[in-house]
Structures are given as C-alpha cells and as structure tokens.
mmCIF file of C-alpha atoms and ligand atoms in Angstrom:
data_model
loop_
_atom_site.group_PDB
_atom_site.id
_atom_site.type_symbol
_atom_site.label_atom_id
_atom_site.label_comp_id
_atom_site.label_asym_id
_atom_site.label_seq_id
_atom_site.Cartn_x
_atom_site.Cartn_y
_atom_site.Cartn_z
ATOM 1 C CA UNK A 200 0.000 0.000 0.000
ATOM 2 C CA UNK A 201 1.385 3.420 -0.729
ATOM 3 C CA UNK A 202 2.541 5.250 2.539
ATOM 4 C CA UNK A 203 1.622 8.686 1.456
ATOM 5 C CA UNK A 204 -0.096 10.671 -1.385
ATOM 6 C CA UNK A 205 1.896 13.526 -1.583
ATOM 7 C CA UNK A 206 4.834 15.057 0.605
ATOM 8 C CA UNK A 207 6.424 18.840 0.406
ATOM 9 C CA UNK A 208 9.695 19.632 -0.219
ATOM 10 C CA UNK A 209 12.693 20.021 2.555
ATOM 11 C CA UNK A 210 12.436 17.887 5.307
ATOM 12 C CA UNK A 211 14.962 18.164 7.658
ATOM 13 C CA UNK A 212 17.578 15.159 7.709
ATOM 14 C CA UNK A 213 17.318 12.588 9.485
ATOM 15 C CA UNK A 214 13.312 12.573 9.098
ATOM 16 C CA UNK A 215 13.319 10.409 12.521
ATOM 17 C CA UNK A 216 15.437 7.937 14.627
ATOM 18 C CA UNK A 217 13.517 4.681 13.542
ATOM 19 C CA UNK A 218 13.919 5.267 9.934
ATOM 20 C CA UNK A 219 17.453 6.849 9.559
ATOM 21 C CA UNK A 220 19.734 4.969 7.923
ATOM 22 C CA UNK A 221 23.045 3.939 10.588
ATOM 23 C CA UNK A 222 25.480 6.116 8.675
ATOM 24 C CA UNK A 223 25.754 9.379 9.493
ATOM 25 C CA UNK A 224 22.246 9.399 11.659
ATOM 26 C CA UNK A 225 22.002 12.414 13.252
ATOM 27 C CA UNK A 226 23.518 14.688 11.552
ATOM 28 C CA UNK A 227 21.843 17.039 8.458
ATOM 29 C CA UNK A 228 24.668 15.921 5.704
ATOM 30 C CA UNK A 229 24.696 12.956 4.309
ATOM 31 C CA UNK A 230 27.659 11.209 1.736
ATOM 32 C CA UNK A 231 25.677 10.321 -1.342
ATOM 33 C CA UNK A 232 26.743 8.353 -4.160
ATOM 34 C CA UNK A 233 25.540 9.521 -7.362
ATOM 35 C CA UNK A 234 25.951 7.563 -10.616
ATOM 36 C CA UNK A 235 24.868 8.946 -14.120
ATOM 37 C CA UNK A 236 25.247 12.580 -14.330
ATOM 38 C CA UNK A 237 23.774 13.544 -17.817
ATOM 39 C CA UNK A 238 21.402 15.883 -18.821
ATOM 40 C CA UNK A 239 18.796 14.945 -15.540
ATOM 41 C CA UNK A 240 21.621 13.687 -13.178
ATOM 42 C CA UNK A 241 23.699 16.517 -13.621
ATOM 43 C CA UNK A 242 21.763 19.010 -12.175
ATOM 44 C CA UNK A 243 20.056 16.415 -9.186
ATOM 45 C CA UNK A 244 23.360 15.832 -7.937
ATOM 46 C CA UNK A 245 23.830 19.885 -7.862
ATOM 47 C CA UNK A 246 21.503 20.411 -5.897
ATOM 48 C CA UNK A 247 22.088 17.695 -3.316
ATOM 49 C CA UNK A 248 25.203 19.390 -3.334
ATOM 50 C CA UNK A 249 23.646 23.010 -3.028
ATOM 51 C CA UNK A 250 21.906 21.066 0.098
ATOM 52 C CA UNK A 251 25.004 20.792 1.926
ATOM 53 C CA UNK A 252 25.397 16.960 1.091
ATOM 54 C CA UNK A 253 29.010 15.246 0.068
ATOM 55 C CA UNK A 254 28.001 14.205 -3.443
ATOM 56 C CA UNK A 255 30.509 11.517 -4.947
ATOM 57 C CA UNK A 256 29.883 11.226 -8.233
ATOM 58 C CA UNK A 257 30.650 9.041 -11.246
ATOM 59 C CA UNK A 258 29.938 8.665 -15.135
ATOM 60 C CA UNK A 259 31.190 7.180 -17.470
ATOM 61 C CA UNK A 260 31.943 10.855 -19.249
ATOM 62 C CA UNK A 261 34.486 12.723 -18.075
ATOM 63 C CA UNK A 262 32.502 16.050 -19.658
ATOM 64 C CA UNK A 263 30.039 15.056 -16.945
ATOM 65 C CA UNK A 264 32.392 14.677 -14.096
ATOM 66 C CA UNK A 265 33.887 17.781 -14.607
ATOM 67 C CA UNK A 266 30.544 19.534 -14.444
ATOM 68 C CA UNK A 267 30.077 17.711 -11.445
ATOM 69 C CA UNK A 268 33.192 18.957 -10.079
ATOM 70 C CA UNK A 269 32.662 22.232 -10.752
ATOM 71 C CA UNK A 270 28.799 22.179 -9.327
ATOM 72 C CA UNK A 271 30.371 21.393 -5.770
ATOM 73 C CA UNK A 272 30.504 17.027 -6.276
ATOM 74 C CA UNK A 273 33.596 15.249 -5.723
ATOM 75 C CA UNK A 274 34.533 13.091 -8.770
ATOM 76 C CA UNK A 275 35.314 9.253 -7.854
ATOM 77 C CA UNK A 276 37.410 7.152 -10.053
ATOM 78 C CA UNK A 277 35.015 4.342 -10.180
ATOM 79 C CA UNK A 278 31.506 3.778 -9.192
ATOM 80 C CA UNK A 279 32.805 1.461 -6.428
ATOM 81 C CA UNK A 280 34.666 4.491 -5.014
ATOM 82 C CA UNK A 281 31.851 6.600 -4.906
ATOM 83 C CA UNK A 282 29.244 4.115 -3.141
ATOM 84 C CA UNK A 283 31.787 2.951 -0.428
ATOM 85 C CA UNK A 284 30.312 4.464 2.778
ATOM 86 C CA UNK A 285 27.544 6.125 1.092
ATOM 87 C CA UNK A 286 24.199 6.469 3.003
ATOM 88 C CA UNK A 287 22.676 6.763 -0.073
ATOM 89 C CA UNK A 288 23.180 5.437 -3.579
ATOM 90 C CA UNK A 289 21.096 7.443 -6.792
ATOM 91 C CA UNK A 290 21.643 6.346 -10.019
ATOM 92 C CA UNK A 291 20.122 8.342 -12.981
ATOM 93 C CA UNK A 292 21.119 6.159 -15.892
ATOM 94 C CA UNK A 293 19.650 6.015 -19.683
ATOM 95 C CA UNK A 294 18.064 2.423 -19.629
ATOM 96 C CA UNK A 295 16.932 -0.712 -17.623
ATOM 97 C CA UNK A 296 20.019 -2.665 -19.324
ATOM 98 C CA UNK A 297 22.645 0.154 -17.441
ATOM 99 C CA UNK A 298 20.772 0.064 -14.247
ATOM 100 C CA UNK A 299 20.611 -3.487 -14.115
ATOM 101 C CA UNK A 300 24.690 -3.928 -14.739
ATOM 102 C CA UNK A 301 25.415 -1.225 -12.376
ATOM 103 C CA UNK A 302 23.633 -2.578 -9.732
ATOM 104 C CA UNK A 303 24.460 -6.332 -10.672
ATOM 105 C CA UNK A 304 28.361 -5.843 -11.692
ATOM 106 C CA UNK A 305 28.903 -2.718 -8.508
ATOM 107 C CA UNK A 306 25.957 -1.663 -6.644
ATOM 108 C CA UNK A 307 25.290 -4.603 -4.458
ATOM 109 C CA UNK A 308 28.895 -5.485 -3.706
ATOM 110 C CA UNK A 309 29.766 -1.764 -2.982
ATOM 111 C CA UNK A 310 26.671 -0.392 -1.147
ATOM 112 C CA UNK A 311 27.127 -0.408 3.122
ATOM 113 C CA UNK A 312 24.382 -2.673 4.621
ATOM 114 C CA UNK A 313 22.697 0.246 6.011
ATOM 115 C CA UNK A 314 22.327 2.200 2.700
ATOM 116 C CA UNK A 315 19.365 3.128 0.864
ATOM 117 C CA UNK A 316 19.338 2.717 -3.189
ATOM 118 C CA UNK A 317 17.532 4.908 -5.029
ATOM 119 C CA UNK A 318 17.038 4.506 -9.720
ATOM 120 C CA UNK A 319 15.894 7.764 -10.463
ATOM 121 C CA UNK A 320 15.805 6.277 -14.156
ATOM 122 C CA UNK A 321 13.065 5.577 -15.877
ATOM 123 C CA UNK A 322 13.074 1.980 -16.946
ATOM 124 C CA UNK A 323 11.111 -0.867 -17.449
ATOM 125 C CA UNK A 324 9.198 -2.167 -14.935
ATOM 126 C CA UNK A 325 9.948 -6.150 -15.517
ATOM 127 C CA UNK A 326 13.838 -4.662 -14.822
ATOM 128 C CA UNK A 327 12.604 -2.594 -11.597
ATOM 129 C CA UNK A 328 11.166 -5.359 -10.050
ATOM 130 C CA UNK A 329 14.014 -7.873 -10.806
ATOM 131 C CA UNK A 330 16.659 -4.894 -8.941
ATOM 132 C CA UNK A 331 14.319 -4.929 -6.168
ATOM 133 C CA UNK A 332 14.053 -8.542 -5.587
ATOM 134 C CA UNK A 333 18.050 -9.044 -6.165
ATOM 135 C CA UNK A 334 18.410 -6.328 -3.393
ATOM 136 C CA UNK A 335 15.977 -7.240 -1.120
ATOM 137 C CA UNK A 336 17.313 -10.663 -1.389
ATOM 138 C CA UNK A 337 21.036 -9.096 -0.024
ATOM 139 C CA UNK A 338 19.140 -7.846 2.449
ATOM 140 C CA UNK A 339 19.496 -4.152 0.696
ATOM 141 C CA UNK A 340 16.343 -1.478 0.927
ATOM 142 C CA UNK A 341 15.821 -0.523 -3.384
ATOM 143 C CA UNK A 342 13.417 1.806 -4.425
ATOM 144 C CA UNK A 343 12.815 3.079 -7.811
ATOM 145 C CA UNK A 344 11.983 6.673 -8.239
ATOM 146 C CA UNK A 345 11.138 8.178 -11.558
ATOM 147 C CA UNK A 346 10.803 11.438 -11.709
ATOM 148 C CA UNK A 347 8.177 13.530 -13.812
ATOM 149 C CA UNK A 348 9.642 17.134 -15.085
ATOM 150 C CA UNK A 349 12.389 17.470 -17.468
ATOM 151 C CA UNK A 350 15.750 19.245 -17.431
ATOM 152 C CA UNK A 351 14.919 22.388 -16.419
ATOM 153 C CA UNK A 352 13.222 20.723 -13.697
ATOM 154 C CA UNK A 353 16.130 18.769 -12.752
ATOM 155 C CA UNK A 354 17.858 22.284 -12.568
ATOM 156 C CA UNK A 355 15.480 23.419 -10.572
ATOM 157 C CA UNK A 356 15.194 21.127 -7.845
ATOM 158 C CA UNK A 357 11.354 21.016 -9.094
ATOM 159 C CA UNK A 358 10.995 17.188 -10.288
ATOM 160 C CA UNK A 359 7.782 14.915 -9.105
ATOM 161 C CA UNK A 360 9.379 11.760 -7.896
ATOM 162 C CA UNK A 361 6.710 8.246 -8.132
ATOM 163 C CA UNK A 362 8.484 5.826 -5.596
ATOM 164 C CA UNK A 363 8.066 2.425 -5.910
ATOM 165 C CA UNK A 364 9.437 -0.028 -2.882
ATOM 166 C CA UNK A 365 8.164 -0.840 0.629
ATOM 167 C CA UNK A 366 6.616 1.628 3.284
ATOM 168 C CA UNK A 367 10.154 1.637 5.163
ATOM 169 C CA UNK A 368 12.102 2.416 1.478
ATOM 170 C CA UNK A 369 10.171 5.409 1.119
ATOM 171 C CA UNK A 370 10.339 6.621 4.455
ATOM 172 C CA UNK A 371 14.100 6.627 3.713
ATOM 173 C CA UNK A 372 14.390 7.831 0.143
ATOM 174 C CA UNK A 373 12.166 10.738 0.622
ATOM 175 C CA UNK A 374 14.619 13.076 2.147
ATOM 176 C CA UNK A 375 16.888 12.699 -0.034
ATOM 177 C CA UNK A 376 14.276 13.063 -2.849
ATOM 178 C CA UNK A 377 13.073 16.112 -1.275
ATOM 179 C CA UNK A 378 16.525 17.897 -1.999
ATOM 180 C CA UNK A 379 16.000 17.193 -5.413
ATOM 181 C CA UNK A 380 12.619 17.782 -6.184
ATOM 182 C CA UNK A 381 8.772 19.349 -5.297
ATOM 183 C CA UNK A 382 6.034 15.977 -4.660
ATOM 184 C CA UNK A 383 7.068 12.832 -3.750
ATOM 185 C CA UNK A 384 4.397 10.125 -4.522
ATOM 186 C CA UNK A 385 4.553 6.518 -3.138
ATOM 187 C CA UNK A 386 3.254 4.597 -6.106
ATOM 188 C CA UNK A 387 3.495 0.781 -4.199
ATOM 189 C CA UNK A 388 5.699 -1.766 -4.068
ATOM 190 C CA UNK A 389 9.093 -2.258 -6.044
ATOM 191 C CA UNK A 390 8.354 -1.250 -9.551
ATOM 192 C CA UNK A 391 5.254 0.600 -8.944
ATOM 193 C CA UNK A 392 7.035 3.986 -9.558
ATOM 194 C CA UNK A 393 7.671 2.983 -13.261
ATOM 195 C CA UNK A 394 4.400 1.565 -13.459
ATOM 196 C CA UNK A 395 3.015 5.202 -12.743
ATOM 197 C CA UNK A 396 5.413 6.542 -14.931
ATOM 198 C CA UNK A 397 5.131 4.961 -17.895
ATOM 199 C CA UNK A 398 0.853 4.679 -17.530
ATOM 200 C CA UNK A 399 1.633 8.450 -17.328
ATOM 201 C CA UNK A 400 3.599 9.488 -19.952
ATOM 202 C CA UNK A 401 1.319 7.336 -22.450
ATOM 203 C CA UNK A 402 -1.554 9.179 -21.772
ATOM 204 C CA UNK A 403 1.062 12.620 -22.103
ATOM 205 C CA UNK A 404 1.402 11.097 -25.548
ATOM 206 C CA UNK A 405 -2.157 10.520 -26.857
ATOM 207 C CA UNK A 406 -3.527 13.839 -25.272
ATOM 208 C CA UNK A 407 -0.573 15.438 -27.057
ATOM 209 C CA UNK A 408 -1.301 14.028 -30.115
ATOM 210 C CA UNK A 409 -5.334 14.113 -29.738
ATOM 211 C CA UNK A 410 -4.689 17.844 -28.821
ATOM 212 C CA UNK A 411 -2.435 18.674 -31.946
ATOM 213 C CA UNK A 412 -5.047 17.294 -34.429
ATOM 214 C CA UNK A 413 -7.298 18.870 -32.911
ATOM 215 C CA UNK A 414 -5.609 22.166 -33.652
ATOM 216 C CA UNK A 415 -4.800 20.951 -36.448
ATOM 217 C CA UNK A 416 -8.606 20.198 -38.102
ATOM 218 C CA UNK A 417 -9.729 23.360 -36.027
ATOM 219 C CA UNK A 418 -7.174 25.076 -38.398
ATOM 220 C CA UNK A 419 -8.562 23.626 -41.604
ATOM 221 C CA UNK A 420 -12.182 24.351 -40.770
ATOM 222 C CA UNK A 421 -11.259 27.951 -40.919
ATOM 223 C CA UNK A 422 -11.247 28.696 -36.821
ATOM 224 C CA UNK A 423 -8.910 31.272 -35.463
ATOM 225 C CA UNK A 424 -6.749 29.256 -33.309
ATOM 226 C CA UNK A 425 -6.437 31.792 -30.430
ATOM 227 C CA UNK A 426 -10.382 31.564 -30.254
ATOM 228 C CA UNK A 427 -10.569 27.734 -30.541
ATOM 229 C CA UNK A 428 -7.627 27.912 -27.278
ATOM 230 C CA UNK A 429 -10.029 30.178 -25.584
ATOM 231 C CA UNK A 430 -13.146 27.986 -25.653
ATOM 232 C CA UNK A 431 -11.172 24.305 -25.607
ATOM 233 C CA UNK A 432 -8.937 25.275 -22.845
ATOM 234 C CA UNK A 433 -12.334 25.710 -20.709
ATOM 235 C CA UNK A 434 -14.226 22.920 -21.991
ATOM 236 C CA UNK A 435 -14.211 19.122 -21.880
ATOM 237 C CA UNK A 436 -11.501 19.016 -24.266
ATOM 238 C CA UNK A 437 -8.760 20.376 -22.016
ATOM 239 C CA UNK A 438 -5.796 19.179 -20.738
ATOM 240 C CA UNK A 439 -2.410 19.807 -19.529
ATOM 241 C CA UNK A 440 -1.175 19.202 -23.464
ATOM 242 C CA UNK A 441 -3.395 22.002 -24.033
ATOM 243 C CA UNK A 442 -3.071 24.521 -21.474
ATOM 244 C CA UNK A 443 0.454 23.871 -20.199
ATOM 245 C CA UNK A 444 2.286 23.088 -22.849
ATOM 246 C CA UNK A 445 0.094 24.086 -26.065
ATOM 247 C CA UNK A 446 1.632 22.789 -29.146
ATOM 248 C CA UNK A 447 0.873 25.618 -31.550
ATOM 249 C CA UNK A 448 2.879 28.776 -31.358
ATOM 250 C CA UNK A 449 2.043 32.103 -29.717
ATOM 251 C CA UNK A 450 -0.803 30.588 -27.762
ATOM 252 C CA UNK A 451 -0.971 29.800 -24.152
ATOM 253 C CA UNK A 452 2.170 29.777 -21.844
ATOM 254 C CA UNK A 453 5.163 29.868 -23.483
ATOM 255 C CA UNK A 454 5.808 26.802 -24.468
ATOM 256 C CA UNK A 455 8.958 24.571 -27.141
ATOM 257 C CA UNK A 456 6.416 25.903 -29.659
ATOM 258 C CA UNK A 457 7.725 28.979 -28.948
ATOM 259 C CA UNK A 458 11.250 27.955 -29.913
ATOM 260 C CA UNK A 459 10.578 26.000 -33.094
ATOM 261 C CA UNK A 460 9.942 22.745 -30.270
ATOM 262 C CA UNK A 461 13.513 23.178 -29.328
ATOM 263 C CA UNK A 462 14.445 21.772 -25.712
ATOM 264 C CA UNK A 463 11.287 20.419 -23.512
ATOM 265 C CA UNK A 464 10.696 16.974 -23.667
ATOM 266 C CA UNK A 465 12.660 15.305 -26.642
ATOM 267 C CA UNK A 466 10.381 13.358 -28.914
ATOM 268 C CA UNK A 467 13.144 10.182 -29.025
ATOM 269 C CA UNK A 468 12.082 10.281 -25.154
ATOM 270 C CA UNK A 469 8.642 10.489 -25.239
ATOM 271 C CA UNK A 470 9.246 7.749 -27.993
ATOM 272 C CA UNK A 471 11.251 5.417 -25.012
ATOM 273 C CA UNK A 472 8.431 5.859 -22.731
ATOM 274 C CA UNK A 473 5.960 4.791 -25.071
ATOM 275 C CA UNK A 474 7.921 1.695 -25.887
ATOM 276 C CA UNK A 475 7.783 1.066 -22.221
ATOM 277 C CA UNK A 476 4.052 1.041 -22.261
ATOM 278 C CA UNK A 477 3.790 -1.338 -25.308
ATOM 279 C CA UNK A 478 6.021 -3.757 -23.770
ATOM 280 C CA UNK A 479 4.156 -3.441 -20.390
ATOM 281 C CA UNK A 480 1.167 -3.655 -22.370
ATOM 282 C CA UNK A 481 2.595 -7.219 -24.180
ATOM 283 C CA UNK A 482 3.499 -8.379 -20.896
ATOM 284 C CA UNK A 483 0.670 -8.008 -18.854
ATOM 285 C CA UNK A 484 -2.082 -8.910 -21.792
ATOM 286 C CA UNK A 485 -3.682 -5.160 -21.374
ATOM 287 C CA UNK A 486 -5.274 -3.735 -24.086
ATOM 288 C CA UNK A 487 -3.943 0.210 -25.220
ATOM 289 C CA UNK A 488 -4.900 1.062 -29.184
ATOM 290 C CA UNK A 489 -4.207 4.622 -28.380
ATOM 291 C CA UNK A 490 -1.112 4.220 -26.857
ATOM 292 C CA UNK A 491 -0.264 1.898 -29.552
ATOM 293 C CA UNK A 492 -0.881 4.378 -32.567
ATOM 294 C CA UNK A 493 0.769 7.284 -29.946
ATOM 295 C CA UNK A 494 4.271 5.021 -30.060
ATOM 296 C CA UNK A 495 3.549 3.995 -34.026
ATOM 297 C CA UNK A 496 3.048 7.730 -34.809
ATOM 298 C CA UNK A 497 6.002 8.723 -32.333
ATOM 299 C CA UNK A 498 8.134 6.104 -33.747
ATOM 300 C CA UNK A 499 7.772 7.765 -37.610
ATOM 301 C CA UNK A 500 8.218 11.623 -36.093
ATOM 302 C CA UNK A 501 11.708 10.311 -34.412
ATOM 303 C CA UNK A 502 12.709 8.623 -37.817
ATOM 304 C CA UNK A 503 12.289 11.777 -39.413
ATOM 305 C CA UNK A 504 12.555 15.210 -38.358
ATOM 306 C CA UNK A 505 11.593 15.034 -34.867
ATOM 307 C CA UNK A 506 14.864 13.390 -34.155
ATOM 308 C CA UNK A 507 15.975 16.322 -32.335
ATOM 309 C CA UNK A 508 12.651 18.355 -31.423
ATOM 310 C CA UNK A 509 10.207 18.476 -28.838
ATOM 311 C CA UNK A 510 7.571 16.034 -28.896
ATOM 312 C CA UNK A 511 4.683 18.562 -29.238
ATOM 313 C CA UNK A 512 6.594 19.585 -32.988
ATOM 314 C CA UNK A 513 4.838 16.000 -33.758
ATOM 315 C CA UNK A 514 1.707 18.744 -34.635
ATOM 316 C CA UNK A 515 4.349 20.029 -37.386
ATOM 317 C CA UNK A 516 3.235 16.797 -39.551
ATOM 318 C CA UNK A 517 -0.491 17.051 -38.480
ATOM 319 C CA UNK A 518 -1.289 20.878 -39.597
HETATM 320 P P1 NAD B 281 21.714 11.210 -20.451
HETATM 321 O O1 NAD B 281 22.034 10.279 -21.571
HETATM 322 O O2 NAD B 281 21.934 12.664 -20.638
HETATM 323 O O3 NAD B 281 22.553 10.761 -19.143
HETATM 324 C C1 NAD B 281 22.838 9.451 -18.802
HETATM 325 C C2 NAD B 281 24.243 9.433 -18.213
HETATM 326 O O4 NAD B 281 24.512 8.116 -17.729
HETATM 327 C C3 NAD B 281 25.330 9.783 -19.220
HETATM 328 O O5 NAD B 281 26.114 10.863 -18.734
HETATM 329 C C4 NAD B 281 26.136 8.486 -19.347
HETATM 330 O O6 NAD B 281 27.523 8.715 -19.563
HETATM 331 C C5 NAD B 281 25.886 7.865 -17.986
HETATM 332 N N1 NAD B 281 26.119 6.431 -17.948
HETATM 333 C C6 NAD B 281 25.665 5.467 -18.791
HETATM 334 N N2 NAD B 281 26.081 4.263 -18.374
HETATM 335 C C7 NAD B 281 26.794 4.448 -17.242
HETATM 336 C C8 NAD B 281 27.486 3.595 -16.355
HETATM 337 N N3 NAD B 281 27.524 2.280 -16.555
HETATM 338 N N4 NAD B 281 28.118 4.150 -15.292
HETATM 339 C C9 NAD B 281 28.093 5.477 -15.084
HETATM 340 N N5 NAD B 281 27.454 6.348 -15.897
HETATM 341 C C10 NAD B 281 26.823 5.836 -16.970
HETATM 342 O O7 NAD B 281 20.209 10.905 -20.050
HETATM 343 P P2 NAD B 281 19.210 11.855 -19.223
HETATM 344 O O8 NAD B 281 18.476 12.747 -20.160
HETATM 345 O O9 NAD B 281 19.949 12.422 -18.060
HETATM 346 O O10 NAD B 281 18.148 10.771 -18.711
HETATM 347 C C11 NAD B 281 18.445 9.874 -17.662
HETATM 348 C C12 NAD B 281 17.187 9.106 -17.327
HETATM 349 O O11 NAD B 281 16.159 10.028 -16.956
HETATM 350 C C13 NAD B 281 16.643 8.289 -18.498
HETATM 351 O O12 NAD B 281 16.168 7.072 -18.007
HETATM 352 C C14 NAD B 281 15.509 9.167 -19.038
HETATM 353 O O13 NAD B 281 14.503 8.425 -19.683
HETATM 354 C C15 NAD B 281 15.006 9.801 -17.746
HETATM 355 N N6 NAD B 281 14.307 11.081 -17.935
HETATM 356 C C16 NAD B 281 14.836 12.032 -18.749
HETATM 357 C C17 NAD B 281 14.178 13.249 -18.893
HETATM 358 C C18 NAD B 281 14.740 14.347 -19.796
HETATM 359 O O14 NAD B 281 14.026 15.316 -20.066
HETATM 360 N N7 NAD B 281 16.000 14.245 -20.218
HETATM 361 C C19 NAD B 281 12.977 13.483 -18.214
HETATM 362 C C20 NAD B 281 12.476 12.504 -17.353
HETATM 363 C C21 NAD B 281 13.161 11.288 -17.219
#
C-alpha cells in the first residue's frame, strides 16, 4: 500500500530515529553516491550538493564529471569508489540494461548494509522489479523513483518523484528526494514507480497528439486558433497538453512551440516511454490502441525530423 499521497519539499535530515539509515544518523549531511550525471543527473546531484550533502559522483563521461566537479561534487574514479560508505546510492542512468549492470556488476557489492538505493531512471518495470528482488534478497532497501519534469526541472530542484518499494524504502528515500525535487508520490511496491510513470507518460502522448489534431482540423475548418484555445482550454476538451504546454505557437504559456519545439521533452524520449508502455502492455495482456498508434506515430516523427525536437513539434506533420 502506498505510505503517502503527496509530501512537500525540505524535510529536515534525518526525518526520525527509527527510519534513519546507521550512517551518518544524526547529523543534516549525508555522503551520497551519485551515478549517471547527464542531462537529468547533472543538475540532481547539484543540488544535493547546493543542500550541503558530500556528493561523490561518477559517469562514465568525463565532460560530466567535470561539471560535477565544478557544481560542488567530488569526482570518484570508479563507481565502487563513490558508493563505499555512502548512506545513499542514486543512479540516474539512460536504460533498464545500465541500471541493471550497475547494480548487478557494482551496486550490491559496494553499497554499506545500512544504505538506501535509489534509480531515479526511468526503466522498465519487468527490470525494476528484478533490482528490487536481487536487493531485497542481499538484504538491501531498493526503491525506484522516476521522476516527472524534465531538465529544467532537474535544474530546478522542481521534479515529481513516483516511488516504488516498501513503506520503510520510502520513508528513507524521501529526504533525499526532497533535496531534489517538489512531490514525492509513493506509487506501491518495487516497480510501482515505473508503473506510474510509464501509464503516465502514455496518456502525455495521446492527449498530445489528440490535442495537436485537434488544432490541427480546427485550423482547416477555418477557426482562429487563439479563439478555438479560448473555448477548448475551458471545456471538456482540455488538458495539460493544451493549457500547459500548447503545441501551436504564440498561444498559451510559453511553451517549445515557442522555440521551433527546441528543448522540452525530446520526442526520441517520449518515444522510449511509449515503448515502455507497449512492452508493459505485451506483458501483462492489457489492451492500449491509443497508446499503440501514440508510439507507431512517435516512432515515424523520431525517424524523421523530430529526431531532435520536442515532442509537441509531432503537430508540425499534423497541420
Ligand atoms: P543522459 O544520456 O543525458 O545521461 C545518462 C548518463 O549516464 C550519461 O552521462 C552516461 O555517460 C551515464 N552512464 C551510462 N552508463 C553508465 C554507467 N555504466 N556508469 C556510469 N554512468 C553511466 O540521459 P538523461 O536525459 O539524463 O536521462 C536519464 C534518465 O532520466 C533516463 O532514463 C531518461 O529516460 C530519464 N528522464 C529524462 C528526462 C529528460 O528530459 N532528459 C525526463 C524525465 C526522465
């Protein structure tokens, strides 16, 4: 059962005696490990920094270690190096394959007893559960924690997190999380956090692409699109693809439509997520034809020029 719907940001650390991990109880700073520092992990481990926590951190970039470096995180020479005597291990890696050999090949022969692990990733949930069974079996407390929000809310220190693991995992992720990020949401047991995720972001995709041809056939029945905003955006046809992140230019907030769909949410990811889905879908026998066309009509926008846009430009071959 999830512990909690929805916790603030900034607790103070430890949250309480019974669930602080043994290292370093007591005291506000913690040593984290953090492995993965792209274009998310780069700015999480900043800010756990900014927080006053001894970030070591490893990738397998040196470009990203140096950033690191120079955003207060102390570069380790190995992932090993970096987890030894951590209280708490994050990784924020590209796919379940790379979580599954960090953990598997490092992770659980590096991590103190009393540490908690944390995959900020988002991966696929067959994966999420198999971590979390392989570390509960070493007697290890794994959540995984997927976060909602993109770069600039990885900057930010702004990102949703949807935790998956037991009561007690939670308990102990969430101040960490809380340095990072705005909501913390416990989703259920080990792989419940992609679960939400990935249920999530295939509805993002079919309300984006419901909402762009709807602009789109709005446009070729002669409506002024400003006007059609006006009345959709208060009707039974809104949502958040409409008013928070509109996909036609010069209307709404500003929005990667603004920018010819440069930055946002990359359409290759969007793309990821939805293969997610489908192979949840396969594996648990559940039947999603919109989320199917979303990732068919995703997968043709990446393979041509949505390669490198955001993945409300998809309206670009709609209008
Ligand atoms: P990224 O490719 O920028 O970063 C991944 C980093 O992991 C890279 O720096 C890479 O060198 C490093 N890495 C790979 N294998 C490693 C290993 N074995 N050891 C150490 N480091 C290793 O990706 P990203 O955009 O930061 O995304 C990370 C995760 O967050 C992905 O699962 C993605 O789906 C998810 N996500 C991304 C966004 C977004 O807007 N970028 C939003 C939400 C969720």
């Amino acid at each position: 059962m999830p512990c909690s719907a929805r916790r603030t940001r900034r607790r103070a650390w430890p949250p309480s005696s019974r669930s602080a991990p043994a290292i370093g109880r007591g005291s506000k700073m913690a040593r984290i490990a953090f492995i993965g520092l792209g274009n998310m992990g780069g700015g999480m481990a900043a800010n756990l920094a900014k927080n006053g926590h001894d970030v070591r951190a490893f990738d397998l970039s040196q470009e990203a270690l140096d950033r690191a470096k120079a955003a207060g995180c102390l570069p380790a020479a190995t992932a090993a190096e970096a987890i030894s005597g951590a209280e708490a291990v994050i990784t924020m890696l590209p796919a379940g394959k790379h979580v599954e050999a960090v953990y598997t090949e490092t992770v659980f022969d590096a991590a103190e007893a009393g540490a908690i692990l944390i995959d900020c990733s988002t991966i696929d949930v067959d994966t999420a559960r198999r971590v979390a069974a392989a570390a509960a079996a070493r007697g290890l407390t794994a959540v995984d924690a997927p976060v909602s929000g993109g770069i600039a809310a990885a900057n930010a220190g702004t990102l949703t997190f949807m935790v998956g693991g037991s009561a007690a995992g939670f308990e102990r992720a969430e101040p960490f999380l809380s340095d990072m990020g705005k909501a913390m949401i416990h989703a259920g047991a080990g792989g419940a956090g992609q679960a939400a995720k990935i249920c999530n972001n295939m509805l993002l995709g079919a309300t984006m692409i419901a909402t762009c041809e709807a602009f789109a056939l709005a446009e070729k029945l002669g409506l002024d699109l400003q006007n059609f905003y006006d009345i959709a955006s208060i009707s039974s046809g809104q949502s958040w693809s409409m008013t928070s992140y509109c996909p036609v230019p010069g209307i709404g907030p500003e929005t990667p439509a603004d920018r010819d769909y440069a930055g946002g949410f990359a359409a290759p990811l969007m793309l990821k997520d939805l293969r997610l889905a489908m192979e949840a879908s396969a594996s648990t026998g559940a039947d999603t034809p919109m989320g199917r066309r979303a990732a068919e009509l995703y997968e043709a926008y990446v393979a041509g020029e949505g390669a490198d846009k955001d993945f409300s430009g998809i309206i670009q071959t709609l209008r």
